[in-house]
C-alpha positions in Angstrom: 11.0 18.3 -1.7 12.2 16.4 1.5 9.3 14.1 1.6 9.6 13.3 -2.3 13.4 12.6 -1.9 12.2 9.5 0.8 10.0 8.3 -1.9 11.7 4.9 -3.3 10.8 6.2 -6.8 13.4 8.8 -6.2 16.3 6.4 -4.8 20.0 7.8 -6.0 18.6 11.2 -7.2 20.0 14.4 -6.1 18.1 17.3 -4.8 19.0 19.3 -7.8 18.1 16.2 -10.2 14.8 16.6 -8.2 13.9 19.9 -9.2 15.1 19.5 -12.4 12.3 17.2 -12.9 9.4 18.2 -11.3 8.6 21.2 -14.4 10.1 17.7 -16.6 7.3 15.5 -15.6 4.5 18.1 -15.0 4.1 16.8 -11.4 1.1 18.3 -9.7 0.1 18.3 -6.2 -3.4 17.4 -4.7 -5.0 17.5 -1.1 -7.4 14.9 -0.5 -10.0 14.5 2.8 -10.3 12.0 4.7 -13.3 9.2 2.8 -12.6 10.9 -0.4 -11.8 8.7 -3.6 -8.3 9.9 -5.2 -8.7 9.1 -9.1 -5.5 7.4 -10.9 -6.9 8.2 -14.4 -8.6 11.2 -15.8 -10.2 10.6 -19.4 -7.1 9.3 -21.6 -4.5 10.6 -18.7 -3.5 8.0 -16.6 -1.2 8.6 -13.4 1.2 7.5 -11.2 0.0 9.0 -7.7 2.8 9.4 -4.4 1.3 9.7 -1.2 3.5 13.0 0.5 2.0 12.4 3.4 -1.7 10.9 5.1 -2.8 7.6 4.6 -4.9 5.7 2.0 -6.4 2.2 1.1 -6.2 0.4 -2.1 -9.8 -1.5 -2.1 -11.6 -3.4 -5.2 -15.5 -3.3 -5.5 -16.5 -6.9 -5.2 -19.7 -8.2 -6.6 -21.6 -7.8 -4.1 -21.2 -4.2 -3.5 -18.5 -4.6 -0.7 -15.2 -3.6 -0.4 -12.1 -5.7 -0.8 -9.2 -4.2 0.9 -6.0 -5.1 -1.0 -3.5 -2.6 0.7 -2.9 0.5 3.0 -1.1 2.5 2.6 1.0 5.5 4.7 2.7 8.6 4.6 -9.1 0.1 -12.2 -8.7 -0.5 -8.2 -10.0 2.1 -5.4 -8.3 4.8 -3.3 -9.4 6.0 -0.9 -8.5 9.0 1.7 -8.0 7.3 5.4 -6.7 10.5 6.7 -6.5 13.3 4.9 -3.6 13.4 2.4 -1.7 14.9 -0.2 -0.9 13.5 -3.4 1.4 14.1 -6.1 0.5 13.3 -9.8 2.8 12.5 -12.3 1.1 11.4 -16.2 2.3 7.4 -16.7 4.2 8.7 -19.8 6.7 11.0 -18.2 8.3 7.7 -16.6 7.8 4.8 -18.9 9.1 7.2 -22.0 12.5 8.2 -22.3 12.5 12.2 -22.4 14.1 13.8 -25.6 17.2 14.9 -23.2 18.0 11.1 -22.3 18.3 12.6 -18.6 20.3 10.0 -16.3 18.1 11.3 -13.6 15.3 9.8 -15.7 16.8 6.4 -16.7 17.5 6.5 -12.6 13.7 7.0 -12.1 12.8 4.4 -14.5 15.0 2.0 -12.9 13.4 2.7 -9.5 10.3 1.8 -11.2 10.9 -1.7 -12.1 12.0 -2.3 -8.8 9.1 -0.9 -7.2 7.1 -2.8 -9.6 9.5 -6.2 -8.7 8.4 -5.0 -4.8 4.6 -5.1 -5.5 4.8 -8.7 -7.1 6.4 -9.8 -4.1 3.7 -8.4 -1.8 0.5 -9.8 -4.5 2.3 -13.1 -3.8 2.0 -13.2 -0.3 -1.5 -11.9 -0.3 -2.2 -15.1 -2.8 -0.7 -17.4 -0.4 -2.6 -15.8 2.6 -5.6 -15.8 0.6 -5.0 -19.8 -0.7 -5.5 -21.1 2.7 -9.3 -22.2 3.5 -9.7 -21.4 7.0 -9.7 -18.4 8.6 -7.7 -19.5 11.2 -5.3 -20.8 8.4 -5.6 -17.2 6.6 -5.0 -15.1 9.9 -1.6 -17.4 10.8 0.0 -16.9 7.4 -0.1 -13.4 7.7 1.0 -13.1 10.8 3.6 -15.4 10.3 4.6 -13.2 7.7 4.1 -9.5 9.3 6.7 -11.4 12.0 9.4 -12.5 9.1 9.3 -8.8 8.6 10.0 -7.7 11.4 12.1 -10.3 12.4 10.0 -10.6 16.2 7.5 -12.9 17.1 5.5 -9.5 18.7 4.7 -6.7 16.1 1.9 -4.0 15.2 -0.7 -4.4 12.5 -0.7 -2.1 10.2 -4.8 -1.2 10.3 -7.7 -2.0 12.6 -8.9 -5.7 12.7 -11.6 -4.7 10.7 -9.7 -3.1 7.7 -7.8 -6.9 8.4 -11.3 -8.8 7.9 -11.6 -7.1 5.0 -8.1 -7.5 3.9 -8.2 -11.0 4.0 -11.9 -11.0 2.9 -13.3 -12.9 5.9 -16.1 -12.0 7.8 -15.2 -10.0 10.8 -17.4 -11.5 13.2 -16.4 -14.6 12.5 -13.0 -13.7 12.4 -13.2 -12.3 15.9 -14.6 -15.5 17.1 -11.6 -17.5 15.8 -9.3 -14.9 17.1 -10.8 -15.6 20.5 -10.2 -19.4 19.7 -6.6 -18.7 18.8 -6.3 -16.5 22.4 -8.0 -19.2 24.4 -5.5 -21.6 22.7 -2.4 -19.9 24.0 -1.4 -19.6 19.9 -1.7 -15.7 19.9 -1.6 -12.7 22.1 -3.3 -9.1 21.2 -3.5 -6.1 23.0 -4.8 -3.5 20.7 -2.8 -3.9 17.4 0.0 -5.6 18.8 -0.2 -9.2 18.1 2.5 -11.6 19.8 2.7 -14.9 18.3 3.4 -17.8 21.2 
């Protein structure tokens, strides 16, 4: 209950609200190990999964056969188990539908959604701008100039390894270690681990 409350789907909704929904919306509650694929649709079901705790990836299946990595995630596209998780499923049409009670929980929940939804084209937007720029060099500064606009410092901690970052901004990691170590030798960047100072 504590760890659904933090969820932003659940902004401005009461404990009591809370549990009033959970038998509402047939919520139900999966553990997942670590490499395993979570499914967001089951025949005609379709879901709206929140990660209670562990860590998963959102990768696509490009043409080849590798993957893209497109987010990750903590605490038809691909899931996948990082660390092993738990994950709480709620049917699409328990939030897009109004319920027969016209619940003002619900139209909260609803609400929530839209603005999550309003989040994620945000974050698709950056990833198009990171992605628009030819280089690598040109790919790896726009998003660390934007991980540093987040956090408002010009030092800050990637979220994943610098592999799972190859992959997220679909460049080869070899050859993105080799520009990296361009970008050092140039006094642009610092790194130590997965902090990454920007000079």
């Amino acid at each position: 209950m504590e760890n659904l409350l933090k969820n932003e789907l659940f902004t401005h909704v009461s404990t009591e609200e809370l549990e009033k929904m959970i038998p509402c919306f047939e919520m139900t509650k999966r553990s997942f190990r670590e490499k395993d694929i979570i499914p967001t649709h089951e025949g005609e079901k379709n879901y709206i999964c929140l990660l209670l705790s562990g860590t998963v990836s959102v990768n696509r299946i490009s043409i080849d056969g590798s993957l893209d990595l497109l987010e990750y995630l903590e605490d038809a596209f691909l899931t996948i188990c990082e660390k092993d998780c738990t994950v709480l499923f709620i049917e699409k049409h328990h939030i897009s539908k109004r319920c027969l009670n016209a619940c003002p929980h619900h139209t909260q929940v609803a609400e929530n959604m839209l603005q999550l939804m309003g989040n994620k084209v945000v974050t698709l937007t950056e990833k198009v701008d990171i992605l628009s720029h030819r280089s690598i060099r040109g790919k790896l500064m726009s998003y660390f100039r934007i991980q540093s606009t987040k956090t408002g410092e010009l030092s800050f901690l990637l979220p994943f390894s610098l592999l799972k970052l190859a992959n997220y901004l679909c460049i080869d990691r070899s050859a993105m270690m080799r520009e990296i170590k361009k970008m050092k030798e140039e006094e642009l960047i610092a790194i130590e681990g997965k902090r990454v100072t920007l000079l």
